[in-house]
Tab-separated table of C-alpha atoms in Angstrom:
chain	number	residue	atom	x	y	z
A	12	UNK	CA	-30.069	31.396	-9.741
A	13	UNK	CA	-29.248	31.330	-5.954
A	14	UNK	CA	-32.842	32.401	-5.331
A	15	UNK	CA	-33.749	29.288	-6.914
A	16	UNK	CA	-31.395	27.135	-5.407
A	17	UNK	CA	-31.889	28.024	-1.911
A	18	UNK	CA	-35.713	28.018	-2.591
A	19	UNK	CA	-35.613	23.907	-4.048
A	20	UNK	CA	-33.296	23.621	-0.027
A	21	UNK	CA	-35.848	25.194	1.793
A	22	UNK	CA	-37.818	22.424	0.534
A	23	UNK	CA	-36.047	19.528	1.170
A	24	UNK	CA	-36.223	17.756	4.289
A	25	UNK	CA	-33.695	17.107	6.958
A	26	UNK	CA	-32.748	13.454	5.877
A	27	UNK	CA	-32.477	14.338	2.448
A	28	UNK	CA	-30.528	17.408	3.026
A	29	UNK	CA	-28.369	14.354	4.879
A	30	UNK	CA	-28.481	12.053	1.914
A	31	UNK	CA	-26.940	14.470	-0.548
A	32	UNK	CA	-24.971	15.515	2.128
A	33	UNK	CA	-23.506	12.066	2.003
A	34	UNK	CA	-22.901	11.539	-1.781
A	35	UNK	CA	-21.135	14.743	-1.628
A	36	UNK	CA	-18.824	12.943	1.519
A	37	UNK	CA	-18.036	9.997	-0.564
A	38	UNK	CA	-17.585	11.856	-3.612
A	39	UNK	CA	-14.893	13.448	-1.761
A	40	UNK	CA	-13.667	10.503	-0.326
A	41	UNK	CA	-13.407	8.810	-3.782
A	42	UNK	CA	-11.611	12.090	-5.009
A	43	UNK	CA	-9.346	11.928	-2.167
A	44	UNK	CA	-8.428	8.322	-3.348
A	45	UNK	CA	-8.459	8.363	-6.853
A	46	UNK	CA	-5.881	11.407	-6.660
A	47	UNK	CA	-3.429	9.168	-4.149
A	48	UNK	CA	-3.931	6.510	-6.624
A	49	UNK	CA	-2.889	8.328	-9.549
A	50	UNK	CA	-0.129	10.488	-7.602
A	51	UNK	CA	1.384	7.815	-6.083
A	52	UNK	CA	1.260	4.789	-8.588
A	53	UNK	CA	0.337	0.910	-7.900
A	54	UNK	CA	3.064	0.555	-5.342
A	55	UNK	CA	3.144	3.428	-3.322
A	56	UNK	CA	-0.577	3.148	-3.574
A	57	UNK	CA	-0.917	-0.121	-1.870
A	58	UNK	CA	0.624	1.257	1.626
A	59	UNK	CA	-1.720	4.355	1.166
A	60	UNK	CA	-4.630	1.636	0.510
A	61	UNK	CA	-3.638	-0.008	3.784
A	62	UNK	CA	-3.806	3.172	5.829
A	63	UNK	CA	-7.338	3.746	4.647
A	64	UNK	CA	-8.314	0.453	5.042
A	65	UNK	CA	-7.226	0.819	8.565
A	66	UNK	CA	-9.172	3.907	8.718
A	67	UNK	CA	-12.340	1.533	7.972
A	68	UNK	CA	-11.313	-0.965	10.403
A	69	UNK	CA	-11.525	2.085	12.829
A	70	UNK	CA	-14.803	3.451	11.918
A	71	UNK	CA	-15.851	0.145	12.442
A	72	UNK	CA	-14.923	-0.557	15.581
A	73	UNK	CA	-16.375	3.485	16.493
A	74	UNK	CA	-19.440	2.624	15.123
A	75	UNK	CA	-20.193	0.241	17.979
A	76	UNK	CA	-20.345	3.718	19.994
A	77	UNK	CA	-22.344	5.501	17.358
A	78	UNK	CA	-24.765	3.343	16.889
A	79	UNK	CA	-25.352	2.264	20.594
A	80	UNK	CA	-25.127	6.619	21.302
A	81	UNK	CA	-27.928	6.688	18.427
A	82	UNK	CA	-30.112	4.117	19.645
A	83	UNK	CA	-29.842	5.145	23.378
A	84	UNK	CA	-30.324	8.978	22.299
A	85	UNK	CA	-33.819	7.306	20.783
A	86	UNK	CA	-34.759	6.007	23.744
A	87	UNK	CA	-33.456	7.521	26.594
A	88	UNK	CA	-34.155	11.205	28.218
A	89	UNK	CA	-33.405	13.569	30.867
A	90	UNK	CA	-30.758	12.644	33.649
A	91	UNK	CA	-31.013	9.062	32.138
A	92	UNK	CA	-29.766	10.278	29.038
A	93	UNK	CA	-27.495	12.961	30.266
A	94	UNK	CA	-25.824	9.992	32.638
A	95	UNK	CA	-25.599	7.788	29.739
A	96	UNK	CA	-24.190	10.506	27.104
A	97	UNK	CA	-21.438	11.094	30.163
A	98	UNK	CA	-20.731	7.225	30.290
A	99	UNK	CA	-20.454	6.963	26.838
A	100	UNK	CA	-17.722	9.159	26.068
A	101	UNK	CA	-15.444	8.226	29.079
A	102	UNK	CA	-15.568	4.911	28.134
A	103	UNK	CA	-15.240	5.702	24.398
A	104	UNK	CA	-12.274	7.905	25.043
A	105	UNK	CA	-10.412	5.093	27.164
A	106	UNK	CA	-10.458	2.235	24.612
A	107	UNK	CA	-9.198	4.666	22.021
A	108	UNK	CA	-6.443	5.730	24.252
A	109	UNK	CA	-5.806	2.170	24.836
A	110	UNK	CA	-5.793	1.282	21.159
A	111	UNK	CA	-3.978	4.237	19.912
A	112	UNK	CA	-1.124	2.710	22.426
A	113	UNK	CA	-1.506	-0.547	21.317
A	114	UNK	CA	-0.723	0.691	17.220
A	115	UNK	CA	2.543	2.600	18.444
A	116	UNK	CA	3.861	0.102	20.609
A	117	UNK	CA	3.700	-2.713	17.910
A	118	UNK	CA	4.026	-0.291	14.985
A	119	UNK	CA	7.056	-2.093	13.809
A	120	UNK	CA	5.869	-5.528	13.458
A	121	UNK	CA	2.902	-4.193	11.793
A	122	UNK	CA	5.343	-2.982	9.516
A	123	UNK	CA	6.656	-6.243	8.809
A	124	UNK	CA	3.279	-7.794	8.556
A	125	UNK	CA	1.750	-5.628	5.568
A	126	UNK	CA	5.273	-5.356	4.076
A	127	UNK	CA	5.041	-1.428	4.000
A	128	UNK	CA	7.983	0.879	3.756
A	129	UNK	CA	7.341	2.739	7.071
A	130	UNK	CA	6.246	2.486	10.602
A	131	UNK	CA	5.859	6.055	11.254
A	132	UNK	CA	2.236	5.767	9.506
A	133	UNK	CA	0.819	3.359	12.136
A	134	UNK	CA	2.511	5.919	15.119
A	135	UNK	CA	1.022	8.783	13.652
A	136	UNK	CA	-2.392	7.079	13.335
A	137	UNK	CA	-2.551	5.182	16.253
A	138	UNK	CA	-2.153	9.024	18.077
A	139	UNK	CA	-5.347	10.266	16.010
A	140	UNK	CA	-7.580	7.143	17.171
A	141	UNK	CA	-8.679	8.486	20.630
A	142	UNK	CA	-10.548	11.658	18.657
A	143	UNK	CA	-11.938	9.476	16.062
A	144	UNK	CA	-14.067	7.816	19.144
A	145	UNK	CA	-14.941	10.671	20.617
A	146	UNK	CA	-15.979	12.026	17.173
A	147	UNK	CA	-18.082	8.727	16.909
A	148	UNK	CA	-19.769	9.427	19.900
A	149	UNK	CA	-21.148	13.088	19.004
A	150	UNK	CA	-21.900	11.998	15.487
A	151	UNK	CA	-24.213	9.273	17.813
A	152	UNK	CA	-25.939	12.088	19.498
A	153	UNK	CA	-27.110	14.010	16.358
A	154	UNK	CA	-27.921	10.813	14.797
A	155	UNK	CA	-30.099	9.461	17.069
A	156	UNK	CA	-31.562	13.273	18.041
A	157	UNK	CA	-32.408	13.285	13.807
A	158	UNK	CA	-30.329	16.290	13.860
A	159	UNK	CA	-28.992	15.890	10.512
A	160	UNK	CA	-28.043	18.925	9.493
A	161	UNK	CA	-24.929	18.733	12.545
A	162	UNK	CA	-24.202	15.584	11.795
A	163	UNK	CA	-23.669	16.142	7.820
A	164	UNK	CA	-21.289	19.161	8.638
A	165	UNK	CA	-19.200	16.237	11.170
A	166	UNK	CA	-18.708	14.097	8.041
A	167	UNK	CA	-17.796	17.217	5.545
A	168	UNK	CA	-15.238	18.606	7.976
A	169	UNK	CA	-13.314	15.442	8.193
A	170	UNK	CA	-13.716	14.767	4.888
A	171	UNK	CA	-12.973	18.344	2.840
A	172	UNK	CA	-9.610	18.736	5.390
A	173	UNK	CA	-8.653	15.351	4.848
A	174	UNK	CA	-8.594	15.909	1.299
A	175	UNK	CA	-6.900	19.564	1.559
A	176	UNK	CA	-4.609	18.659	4.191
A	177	UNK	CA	-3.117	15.672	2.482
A	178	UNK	CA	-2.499	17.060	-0.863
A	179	UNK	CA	-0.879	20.146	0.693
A	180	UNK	CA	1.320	17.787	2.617
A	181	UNK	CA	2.273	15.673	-0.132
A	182	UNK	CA	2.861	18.619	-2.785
A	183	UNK	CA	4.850	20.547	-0.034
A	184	UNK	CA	6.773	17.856	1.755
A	185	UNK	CA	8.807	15.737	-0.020
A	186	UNK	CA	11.304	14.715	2.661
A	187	UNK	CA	9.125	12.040	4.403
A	188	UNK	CA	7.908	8.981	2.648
A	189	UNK	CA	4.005	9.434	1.383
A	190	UNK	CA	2.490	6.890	3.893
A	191	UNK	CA	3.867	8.844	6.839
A	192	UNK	CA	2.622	12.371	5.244
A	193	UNK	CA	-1.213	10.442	4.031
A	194	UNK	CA	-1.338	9.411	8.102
A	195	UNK	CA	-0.292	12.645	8.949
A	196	UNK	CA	-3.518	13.924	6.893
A	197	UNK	CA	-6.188	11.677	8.388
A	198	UNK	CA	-5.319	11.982	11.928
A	199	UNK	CA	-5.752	15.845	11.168
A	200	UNK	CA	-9.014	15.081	9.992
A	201	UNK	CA	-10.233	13.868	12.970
A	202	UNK	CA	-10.071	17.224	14.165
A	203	UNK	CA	-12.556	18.841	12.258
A	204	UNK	CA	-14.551	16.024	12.277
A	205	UNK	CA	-15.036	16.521	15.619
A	206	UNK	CA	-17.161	19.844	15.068
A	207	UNK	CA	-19.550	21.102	15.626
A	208	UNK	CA	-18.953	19.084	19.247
A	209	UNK	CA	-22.475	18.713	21.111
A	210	UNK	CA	-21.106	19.707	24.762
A	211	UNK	CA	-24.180	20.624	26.154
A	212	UNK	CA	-24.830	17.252	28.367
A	213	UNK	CA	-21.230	16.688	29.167
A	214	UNK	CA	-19.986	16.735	32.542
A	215	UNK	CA	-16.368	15.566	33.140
A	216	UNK	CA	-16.438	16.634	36.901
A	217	UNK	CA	-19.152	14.770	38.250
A	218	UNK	CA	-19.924	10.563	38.530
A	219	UNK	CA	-22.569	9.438	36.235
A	220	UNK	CA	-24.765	6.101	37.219
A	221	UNK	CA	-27.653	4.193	35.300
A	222	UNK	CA	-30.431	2.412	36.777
A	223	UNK	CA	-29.143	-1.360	37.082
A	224	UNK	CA	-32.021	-2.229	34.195
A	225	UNK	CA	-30.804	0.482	32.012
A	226	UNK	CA	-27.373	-0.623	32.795
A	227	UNK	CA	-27.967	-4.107	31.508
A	228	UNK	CA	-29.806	-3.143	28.264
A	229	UNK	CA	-27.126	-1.021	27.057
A	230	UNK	CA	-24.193	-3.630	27.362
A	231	UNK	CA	-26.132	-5.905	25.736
A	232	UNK	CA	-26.864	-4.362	23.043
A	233	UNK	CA	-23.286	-2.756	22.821
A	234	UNK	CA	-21.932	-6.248	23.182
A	235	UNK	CA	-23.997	-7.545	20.345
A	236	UNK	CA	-23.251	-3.892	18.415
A	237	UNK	CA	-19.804	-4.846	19.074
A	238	UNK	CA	-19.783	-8.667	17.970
A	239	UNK	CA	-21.426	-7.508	14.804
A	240	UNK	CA	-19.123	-4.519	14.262
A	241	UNK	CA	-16.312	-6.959	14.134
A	242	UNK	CA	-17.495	-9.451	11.399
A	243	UNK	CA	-18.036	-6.485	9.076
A	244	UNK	CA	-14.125	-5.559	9.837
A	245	UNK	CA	-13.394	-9.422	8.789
A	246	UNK	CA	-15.959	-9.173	5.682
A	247	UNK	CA	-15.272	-5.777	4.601
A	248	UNK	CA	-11.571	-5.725	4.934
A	249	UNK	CA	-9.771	-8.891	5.382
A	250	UNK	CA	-9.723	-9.134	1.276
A	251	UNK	CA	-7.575	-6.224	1.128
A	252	UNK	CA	-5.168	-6.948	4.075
A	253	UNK	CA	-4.684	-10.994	2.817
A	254	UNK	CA	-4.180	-9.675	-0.827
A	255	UNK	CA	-1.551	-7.185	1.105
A	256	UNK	CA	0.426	-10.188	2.588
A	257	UNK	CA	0.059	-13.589	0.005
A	258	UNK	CA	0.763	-10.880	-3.343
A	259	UNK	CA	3.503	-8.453	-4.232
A	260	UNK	CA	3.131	-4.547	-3.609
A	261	UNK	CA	1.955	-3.914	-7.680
A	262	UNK	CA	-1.022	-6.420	-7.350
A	263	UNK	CA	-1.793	-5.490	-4.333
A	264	UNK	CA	-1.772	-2.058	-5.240
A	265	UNK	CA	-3.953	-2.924	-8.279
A	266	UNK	CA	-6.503	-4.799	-6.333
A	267	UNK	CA	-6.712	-1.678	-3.584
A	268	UNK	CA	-7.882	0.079	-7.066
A	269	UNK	CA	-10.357	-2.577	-7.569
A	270	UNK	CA	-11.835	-2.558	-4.422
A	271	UNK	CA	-11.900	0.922	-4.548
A	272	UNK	CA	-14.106	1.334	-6.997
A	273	UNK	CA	-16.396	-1.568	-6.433
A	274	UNK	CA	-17.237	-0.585	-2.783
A	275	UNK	CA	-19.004	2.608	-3.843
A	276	UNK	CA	-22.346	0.167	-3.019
A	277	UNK	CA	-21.454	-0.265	0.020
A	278	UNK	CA	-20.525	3.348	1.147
A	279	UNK	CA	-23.864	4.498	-0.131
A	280	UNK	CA	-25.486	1.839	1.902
A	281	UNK	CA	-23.503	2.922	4.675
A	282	UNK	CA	-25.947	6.307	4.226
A	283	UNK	CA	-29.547	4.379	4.458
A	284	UNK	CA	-27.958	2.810	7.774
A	285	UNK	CA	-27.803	5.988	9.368
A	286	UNK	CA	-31.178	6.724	8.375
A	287	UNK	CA	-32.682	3.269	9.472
A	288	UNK	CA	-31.511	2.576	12.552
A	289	UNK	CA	-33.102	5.470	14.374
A	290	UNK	CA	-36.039	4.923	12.410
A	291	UNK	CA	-36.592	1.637	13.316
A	292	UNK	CA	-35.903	2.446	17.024
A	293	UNK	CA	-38.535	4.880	17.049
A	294	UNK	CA	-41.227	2.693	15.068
A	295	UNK	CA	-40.432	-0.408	17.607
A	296	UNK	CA	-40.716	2.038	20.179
A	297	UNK	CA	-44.426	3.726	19.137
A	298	UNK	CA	-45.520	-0.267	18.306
A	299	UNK	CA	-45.421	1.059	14.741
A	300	UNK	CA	-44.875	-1.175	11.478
A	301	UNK	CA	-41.286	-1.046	10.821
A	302	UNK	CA	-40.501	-3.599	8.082
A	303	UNK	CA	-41.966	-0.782	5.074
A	304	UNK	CA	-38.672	0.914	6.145
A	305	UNK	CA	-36.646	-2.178	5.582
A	306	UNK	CA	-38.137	-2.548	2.154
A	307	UNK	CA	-37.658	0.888	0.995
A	308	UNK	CA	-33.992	0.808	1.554
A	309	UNK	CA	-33.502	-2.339	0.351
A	310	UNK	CA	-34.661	-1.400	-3.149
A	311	UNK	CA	-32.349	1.535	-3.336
A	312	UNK	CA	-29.888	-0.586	-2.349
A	313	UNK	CA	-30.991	-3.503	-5.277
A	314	UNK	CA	-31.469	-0.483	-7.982
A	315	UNK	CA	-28.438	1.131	-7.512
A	316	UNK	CA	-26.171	-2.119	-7.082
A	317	UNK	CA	-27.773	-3.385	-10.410
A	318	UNK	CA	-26.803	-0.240	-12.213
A	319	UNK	CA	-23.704	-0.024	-10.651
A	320	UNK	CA	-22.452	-3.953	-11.719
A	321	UNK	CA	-23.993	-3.212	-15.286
A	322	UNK	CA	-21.718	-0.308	-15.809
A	323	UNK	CA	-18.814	-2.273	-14.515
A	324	UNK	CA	-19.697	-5.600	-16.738
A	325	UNK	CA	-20.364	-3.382	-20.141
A	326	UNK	CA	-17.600	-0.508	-19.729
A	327	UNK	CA	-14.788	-1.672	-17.132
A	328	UNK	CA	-11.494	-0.412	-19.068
A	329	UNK	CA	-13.452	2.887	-18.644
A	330	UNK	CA	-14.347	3.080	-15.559
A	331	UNK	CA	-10.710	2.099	-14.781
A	332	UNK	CA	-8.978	4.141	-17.123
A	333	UNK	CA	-11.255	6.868	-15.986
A	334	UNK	CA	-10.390	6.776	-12.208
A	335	UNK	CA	-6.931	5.393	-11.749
A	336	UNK	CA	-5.094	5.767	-15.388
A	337	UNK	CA	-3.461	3.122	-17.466
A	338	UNK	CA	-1.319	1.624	-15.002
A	339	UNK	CA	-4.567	0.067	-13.393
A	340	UNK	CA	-5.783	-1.745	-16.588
A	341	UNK	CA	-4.850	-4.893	-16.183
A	342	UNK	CA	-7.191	-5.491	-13.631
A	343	UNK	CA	-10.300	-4.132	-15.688
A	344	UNK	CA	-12.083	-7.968	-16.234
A	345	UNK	CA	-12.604	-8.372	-12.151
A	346	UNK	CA	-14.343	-4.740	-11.804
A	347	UNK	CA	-18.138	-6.301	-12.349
A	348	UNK	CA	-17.144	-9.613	-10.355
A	349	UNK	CA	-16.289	-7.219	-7.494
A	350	UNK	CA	-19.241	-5.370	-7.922
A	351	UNK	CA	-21.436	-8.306	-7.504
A	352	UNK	CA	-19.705	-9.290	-4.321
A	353	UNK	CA	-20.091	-5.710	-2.492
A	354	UNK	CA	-23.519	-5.390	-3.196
A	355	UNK	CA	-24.166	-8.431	-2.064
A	356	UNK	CA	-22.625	-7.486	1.294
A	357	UNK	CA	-24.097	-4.434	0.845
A	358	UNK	CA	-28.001	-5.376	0.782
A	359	UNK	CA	-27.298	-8.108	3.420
A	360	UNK	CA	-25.479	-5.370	5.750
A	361	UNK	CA	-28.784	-3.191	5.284
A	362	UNK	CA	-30.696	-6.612	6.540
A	363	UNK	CA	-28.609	-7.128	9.288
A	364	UNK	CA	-28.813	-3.304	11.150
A	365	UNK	CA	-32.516	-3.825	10.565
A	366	UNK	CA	-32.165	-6.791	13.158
A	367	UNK	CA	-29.625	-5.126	15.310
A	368	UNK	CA	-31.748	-2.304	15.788
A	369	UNK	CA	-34.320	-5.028	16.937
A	370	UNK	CA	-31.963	-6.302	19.470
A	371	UNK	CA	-31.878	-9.775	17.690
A	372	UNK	CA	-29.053	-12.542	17.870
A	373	UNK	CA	-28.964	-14.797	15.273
A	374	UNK	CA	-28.218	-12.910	12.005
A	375	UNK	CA	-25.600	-11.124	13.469
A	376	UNK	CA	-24.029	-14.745	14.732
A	377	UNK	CA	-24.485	-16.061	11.299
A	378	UNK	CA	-22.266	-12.700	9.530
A	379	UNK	CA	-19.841	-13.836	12.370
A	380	UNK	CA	-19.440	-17.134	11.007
A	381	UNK	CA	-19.782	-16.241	7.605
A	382	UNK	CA	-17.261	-13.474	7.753
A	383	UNK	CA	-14.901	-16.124	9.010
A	384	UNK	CA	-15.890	-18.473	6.072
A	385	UNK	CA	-14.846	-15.854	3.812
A	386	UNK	CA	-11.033	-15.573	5.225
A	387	UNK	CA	-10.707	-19.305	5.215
A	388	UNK	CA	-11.883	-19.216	1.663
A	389	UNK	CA	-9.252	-16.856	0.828
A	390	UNK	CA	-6.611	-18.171	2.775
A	391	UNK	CA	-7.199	-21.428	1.136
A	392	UNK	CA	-7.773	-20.327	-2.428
A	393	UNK	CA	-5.608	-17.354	-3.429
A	394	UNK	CA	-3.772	-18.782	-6.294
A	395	UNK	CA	-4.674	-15.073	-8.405
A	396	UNK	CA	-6.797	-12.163	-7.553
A	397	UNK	CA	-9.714	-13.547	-9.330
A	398	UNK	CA	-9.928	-16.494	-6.942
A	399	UNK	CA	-9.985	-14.481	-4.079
A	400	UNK	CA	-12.895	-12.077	-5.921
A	401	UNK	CA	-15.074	-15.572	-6.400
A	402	UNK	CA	-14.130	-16.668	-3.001
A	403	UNK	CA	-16.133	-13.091	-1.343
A	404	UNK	CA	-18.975	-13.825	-4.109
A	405	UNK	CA	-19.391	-17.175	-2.933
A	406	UNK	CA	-19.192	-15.793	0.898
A	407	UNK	CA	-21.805	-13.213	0.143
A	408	UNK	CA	-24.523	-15.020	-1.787
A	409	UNK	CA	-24.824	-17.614	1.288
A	410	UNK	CA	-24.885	-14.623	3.711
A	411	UNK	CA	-27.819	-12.344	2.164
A	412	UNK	CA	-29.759	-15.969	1.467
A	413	UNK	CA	-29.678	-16.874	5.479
A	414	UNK	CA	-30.341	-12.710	5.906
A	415	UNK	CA	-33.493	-13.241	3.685
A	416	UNK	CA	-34.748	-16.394	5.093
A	417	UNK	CA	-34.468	-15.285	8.530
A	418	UNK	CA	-36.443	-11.877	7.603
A	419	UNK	CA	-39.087	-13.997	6.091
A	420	UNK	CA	-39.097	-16.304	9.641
A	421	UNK	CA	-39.169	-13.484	11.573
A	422	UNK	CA	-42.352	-11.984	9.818
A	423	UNK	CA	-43.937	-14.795	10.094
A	424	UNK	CA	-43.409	-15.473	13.450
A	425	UNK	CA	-44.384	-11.867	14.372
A	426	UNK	CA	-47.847	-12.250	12.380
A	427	UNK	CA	-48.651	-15.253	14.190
A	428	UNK	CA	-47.743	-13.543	18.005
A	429	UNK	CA	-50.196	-10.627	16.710
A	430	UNK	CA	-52.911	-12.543	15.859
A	431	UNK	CA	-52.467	-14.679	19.456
């Protein structure tokens, strides 16, 4: 049996050795929440739903270094790229030093704000951010090197300890509140994530410079990374925060559960991401056709999401009952609704890296605006939880139609340049 098994590994390649890789991360991930969900109950659950949603925020705001690492790690080689990997990091490591500061000093009035029962979590978290950039910034390395099989074992470390850690804490510990022993658990993570650590190019001791054109090319694009980064904290996470503040701690904790569940299209677009950008890179780089790419990932994204909402639609008192227990239930008829409105986001998200790894503007201006559309929508209409589920539907549908309409401009306009 192991024969055969490591025989059907041998022949799989790199990136799909990474793909499974990845289901097996967000299986764990969903594990790791489903288990706090059930543990804990709807109210405890919503101030262990806020810690992980500020976990997102900060992989978001990471990812502008992982992404601008991967691109740059594409593109870039010898002292170039051994200067920029230097520059990278230091600046990495400051702004998480300066935003882990920035949680603990105002730790208590984010307590106030989200209503939680402690403000020990956000100290304890704000202490882990500075690793999670640096973590961001080797996981940019192997990604943009293709090195898949490092950058996999990065994502399985943080997520297997998280898991361990945190139920070991929680079983073990019961004279701390569960939010302060959950933050305890991620910023542990970080940790392992960090390994294996690629410290092959680094070079603390020395100053690193880039050519002045070099220079220039890589804050723009890590200004635009950045920009962009942002409106996907607004879209992907201001639902859960507003729900936190305008409803009481047991719906808020039973829409964390919903969104829960319904972003499992998103985090498995998250995966085709890391496989496009350095893809498309490399293509735009050789003068290669690059839009096949687009396509392919696209329809994943389309089949899956489709499957995914039918499932929710046909069997959602399952699916609930299933994951969180019968203290969830009630919230069973917006499971499909939610569905629709991540994959939405998600197959417009896979449109929108496609451009960013192009180095162009305007769809990632028109997710900025949109992603502020969608907190005014819910700001003004958040009566019940289903109106704030329409309101991100709503959101969503105009922001993959502009997405599509600009793809189809763009090919057009590159068609005619070629034929010039």
């Amino acid at each position: 049996m192991n024969m055969v098994i490591n025989t059907a590994l041998k022949k799989l390649s790199a990136e799909q050795k990474f793909m499974i890789s990845v289901i097996i991360v967000n299986g764990g991930n969903y594990l790791y929440n489903l288990i706090l969900g059930r543990v804990l109950g709807p109210e405890q659950f919503a101030d262990a739903a806020l810690l992980i949603t500020f976990l997102l925020v900060l992989s978001f705001v990471a990812m502008t270094f992982q992404l601008s690492t991967a691109k740059f790690s594409v593109l870039f080689e010898d002292t170039i790229f051994k200067s920029f990997i230097n520059i990278i990091y230091k600046y990495s490591t400051g702004i998480g030093i300066v935003l882990g500061i920035v949680l603990i000093i105002f730790s208590k009035q984010l307590q106030i704000l989200f209503n939680t029962q402690s403000s020990s979590m956000f100290v304890i978290f704000g202490i882990g951010v500075p690793i999670y950039f640096i973590m961001s910034v080797n996981r940019g390395i192997f990604q943009g090197s293709k090195k898949f099989d490092s950058l996999a074992i990065t994502y399985q470390g943080e997520m297997l300890s998280r898991l361990v850690i945190t139920l070991i804490l929680i079983y073990t510990i019961s004279s701390l509140q569960s939010s302060t022993l959950i933050a305890l658990g991620i910023a542990i993570s970080f940790l392992f994530g960090i390994l294996p650590f690629r410290s092959k190019d680094l070079e603390i001791t020395k100053t690193h410079t880039l050519p002045s054109s070099e220079s220039r090319y890589i804050i723009k694009f890590f200004l635009l990374t950045a920009f962009y980064e942002f409106t996907q904290i607004i879209i992907n996470n201001s639902d859960i925060l507003m729900v936190k503040h305008y409803f009481e701690t047991y719906e808020a904790g039973l829409y964390a559960s919903l969104a829960l569940i319904g972003r499992v299209v998103y985090f498995v677009a998250w995966m085709f991401v890391m496989l496009l950008l350095p893809k498309v890179v490399e293509k735009q780089k050789e003068g290669a056709s690059h839009a096949p790419i687009l396509f392919k990932y696209v329809l994943y994204i389309s089949l899956l999401s489709t499957t995914i909402v039918l499932g929710c639609y046909m069997f959602p008192e399952l699916v609930i009952n299933l994951m969180f227990g019968k203290e969830y239930i009630s919230i069973a008829p917006l499971l499909w609704k939610y569905a629709i409105a991540t994959s939405l986001f998600a197959i417009s998200n896979i449109f929108a890296y496609y451009f960013l790894s192009l180095d162009q503007y305007i769809p990632v201006i028109l997710s900025a605006l949109l992603g502020i559309s969608q907190v005014v929508l819910i700001a003004l209409f958040h009566n019940t939880l289903s109106e704030v589920v329409i309101m991100q539907i709503i959101a969503m549908a105009i922001l993959l139609t502009f997405q599509i309409f600009f793809f189809i401009g763009y090919q057009k306009l590159a068609k005619k340049n070629s034929t010039n």
